PDB file of C-alpha atoms in Angstrom:
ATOM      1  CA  UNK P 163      18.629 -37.913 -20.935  1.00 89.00           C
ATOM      2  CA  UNK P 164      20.291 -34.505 -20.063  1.00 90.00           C
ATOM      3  CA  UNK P 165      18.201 -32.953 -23.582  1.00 92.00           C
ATOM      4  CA  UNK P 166      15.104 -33.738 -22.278  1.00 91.00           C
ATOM      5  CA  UNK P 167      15.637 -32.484 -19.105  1.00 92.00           C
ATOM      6  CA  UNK P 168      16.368 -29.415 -20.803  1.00 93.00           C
ATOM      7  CA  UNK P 169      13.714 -29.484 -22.755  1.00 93.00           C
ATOM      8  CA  UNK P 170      11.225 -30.243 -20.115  1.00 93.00           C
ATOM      9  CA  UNK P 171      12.340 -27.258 -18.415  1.00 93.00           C
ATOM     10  CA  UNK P 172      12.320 -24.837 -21.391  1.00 94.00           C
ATOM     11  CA  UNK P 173       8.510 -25.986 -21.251  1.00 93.00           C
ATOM     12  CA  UNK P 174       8.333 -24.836 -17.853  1.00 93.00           C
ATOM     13  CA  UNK P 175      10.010 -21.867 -18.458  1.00 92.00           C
ATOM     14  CA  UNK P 176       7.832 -20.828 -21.364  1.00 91.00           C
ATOM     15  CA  UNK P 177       4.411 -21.945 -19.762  1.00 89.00           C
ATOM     16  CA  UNK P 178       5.795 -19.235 -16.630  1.00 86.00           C
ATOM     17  CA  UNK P 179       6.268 -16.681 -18.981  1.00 84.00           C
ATOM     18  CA  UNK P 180       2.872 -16.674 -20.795  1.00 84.00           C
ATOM     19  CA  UNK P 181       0.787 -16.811 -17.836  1.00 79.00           C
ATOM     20  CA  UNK P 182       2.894 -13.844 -16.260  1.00 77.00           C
ATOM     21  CA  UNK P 183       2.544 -12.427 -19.960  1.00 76.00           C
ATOM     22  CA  UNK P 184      -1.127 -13.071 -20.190  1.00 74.00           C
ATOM     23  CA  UNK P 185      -1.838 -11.783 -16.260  1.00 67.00           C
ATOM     24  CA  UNK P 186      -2.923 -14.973 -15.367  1.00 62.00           C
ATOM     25  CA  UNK P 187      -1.082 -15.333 -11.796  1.00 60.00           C
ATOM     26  CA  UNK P 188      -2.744 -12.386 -10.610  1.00 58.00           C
ATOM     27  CA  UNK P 189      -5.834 -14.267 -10.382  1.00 56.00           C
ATOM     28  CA  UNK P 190      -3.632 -17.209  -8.704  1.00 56.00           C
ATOM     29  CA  UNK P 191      -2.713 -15.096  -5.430  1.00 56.00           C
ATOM     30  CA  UNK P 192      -5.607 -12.460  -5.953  1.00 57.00           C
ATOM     31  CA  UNK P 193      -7.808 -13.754  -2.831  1.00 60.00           C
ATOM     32  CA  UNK P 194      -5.572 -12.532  -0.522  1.00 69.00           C
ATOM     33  CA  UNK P 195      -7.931 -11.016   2.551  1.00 78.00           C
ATOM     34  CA  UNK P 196      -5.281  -7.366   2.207  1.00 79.00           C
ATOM     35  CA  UNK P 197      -4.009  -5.729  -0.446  1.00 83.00           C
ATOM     36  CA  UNK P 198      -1.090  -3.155  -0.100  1.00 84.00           C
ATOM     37  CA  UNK P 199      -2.129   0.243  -1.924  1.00 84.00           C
ATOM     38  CA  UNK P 200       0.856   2.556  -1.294  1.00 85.00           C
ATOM     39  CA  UNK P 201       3.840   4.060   0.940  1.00 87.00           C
ATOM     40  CA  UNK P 202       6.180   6.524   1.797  1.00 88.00           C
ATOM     41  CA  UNK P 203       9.615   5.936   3.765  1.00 87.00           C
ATOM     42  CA  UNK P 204       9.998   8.876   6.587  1.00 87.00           C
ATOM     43  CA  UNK P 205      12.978   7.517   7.971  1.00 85.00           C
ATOM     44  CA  UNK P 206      15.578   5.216   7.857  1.00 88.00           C
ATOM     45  CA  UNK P 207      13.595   2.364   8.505  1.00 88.00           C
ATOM     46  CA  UNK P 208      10.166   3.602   9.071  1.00 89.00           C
ATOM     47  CA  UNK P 209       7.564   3.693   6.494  1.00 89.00           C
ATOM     48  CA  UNK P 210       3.737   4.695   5.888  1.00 90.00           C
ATOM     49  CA  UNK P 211       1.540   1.879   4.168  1.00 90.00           C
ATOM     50  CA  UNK P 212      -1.958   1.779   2.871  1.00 88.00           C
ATOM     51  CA  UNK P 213      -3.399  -1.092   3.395  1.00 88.00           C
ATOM     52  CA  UNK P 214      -6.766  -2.123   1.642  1.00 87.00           C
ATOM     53  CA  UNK P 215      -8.862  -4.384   3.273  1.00 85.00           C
ATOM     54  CA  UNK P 216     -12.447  -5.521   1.783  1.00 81.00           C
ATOM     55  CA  UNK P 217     -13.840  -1.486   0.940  1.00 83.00           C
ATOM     56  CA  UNK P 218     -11.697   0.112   3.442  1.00 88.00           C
ATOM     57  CA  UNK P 219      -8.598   1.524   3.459  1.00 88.00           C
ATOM     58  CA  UNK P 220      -6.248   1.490   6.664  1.00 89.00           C
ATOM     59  CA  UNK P 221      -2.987   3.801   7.268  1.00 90.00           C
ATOM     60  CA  UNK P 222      -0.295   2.200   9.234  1.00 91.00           C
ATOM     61  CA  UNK P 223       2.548   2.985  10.666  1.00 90.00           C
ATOM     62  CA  UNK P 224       5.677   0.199  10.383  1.00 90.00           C
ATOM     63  CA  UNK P 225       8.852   0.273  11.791  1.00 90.00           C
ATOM     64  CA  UNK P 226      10.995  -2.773  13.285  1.00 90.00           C
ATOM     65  CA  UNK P 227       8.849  -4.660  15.230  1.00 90.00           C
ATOM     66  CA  UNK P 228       5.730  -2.588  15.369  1.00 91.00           C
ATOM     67  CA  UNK P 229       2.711  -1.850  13.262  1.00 89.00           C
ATOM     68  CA  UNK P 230       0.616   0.483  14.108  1.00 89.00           C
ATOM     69  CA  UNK P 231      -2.628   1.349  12.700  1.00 88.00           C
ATOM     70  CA  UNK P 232      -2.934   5.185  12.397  1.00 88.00           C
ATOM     71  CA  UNK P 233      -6.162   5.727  10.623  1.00 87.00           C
ATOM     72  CA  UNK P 234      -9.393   4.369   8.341  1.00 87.00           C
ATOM     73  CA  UNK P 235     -11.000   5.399   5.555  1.00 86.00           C
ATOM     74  CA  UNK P 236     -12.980   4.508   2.719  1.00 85.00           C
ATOM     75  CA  UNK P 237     -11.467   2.899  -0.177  1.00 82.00           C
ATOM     76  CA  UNK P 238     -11.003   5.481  -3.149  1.00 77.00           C
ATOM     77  CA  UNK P 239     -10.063   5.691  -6.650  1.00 75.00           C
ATOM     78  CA  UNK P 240      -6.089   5.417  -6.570  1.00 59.00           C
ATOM     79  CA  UNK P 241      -5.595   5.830 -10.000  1.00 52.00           C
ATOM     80  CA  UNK P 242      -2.837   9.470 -10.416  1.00 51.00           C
ATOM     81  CA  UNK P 243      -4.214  11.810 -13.030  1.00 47.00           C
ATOM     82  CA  UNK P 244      -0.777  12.206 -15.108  1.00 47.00           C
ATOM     83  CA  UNK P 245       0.404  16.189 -13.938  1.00 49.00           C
ATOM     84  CA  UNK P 246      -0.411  14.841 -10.471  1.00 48.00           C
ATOM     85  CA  UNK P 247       2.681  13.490  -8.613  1.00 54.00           C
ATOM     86  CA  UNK P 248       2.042   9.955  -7.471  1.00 53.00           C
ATOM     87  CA  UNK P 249       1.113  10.283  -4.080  1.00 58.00           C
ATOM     88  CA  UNK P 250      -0.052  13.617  -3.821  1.00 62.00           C
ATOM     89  CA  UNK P 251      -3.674  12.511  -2.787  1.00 70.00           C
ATOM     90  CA  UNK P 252      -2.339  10.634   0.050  1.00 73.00           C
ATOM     91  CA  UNK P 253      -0.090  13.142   1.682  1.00 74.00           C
ATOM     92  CA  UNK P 254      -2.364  16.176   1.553  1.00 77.00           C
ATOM     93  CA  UNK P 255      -5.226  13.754   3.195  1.00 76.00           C
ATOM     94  CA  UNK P 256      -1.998  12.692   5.298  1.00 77.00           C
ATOM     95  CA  UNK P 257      -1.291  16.712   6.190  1.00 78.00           C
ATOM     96  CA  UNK P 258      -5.335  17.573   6.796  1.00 80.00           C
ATOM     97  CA  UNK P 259      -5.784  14.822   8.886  1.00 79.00           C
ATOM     98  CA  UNK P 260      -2.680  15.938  11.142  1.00 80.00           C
ATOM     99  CA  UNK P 261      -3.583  18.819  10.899  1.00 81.00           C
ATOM    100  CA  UNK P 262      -6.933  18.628  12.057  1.00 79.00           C
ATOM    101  CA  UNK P 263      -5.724  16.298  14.678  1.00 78.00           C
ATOM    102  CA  UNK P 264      -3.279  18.787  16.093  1.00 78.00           C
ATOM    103  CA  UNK P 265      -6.130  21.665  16.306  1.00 77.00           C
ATOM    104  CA  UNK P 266      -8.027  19.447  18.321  1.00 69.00           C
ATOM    105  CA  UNK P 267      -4.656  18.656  21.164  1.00 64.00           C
ATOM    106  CA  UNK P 268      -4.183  22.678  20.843  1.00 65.00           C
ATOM    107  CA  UNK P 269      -7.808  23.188  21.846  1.00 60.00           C
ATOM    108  CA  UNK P 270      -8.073  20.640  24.748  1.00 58.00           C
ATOM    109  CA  UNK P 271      -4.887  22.005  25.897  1.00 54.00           C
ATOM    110  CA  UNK P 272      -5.164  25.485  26.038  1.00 51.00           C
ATOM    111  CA  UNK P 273      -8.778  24.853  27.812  1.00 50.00           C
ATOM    112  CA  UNK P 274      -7.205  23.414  30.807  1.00 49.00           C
ATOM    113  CA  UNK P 275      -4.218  26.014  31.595  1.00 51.00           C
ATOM    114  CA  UNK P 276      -6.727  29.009  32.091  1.00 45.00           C
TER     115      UNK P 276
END
């Protein structure tokens, strides 16, 4: 009894390991409505996630208990050329876009102390 127990399970084991071989599960949890992309920690327990959902990508913010959805954007090609550091495309969008943002609080400001 105990032998084919075992063996059942070795069956198991190497059905498992030629789907995950062959990339079958993907397709098994692949109609998920999100998709995570990327992220960065900056801090201790604060990170910086792409999210895609449908053709859209959404930047959020997450850190303990909160989420926060920081900006949108088409999706894009996220595939690193190989000199390129991964990441790279998303934090100098990241700095532009705070950038930018920042001009635009410098400008309103300034306007209303003259």
């Amino acid at each position: 009894m105990m032998l084919g127990l075992i063996a059942v399970l070795a069956i198991m084991a190497a059905i498992a390991w030629l789907f995950k071989r062959a990339g079958l599960t993907q397709g098994l949890s692949g109609n998920s409505a999100a998709k995570i992309i990327g992220g960065v920690s900056v801090g201790t327990r604060e990170r910086v996630m792409v999210i895609e959902v449908a053709d859209q990508w959404i930047v959020v913010g997450v850190a303990p208990g909160r989420v926060n959805a920081l900006a949108t954007m088409p999706r894009q090609e996220h595939a690193a050329p190989a000199n390129t550091p991964v990441g790279a495309g998303f934090s100098s969008w990241l700095k532009q876009t705070m950038d930018k943002r920042n001009q635009g609080h410098q400008g309103n400001s300034s306007g209303s102390n003259s």
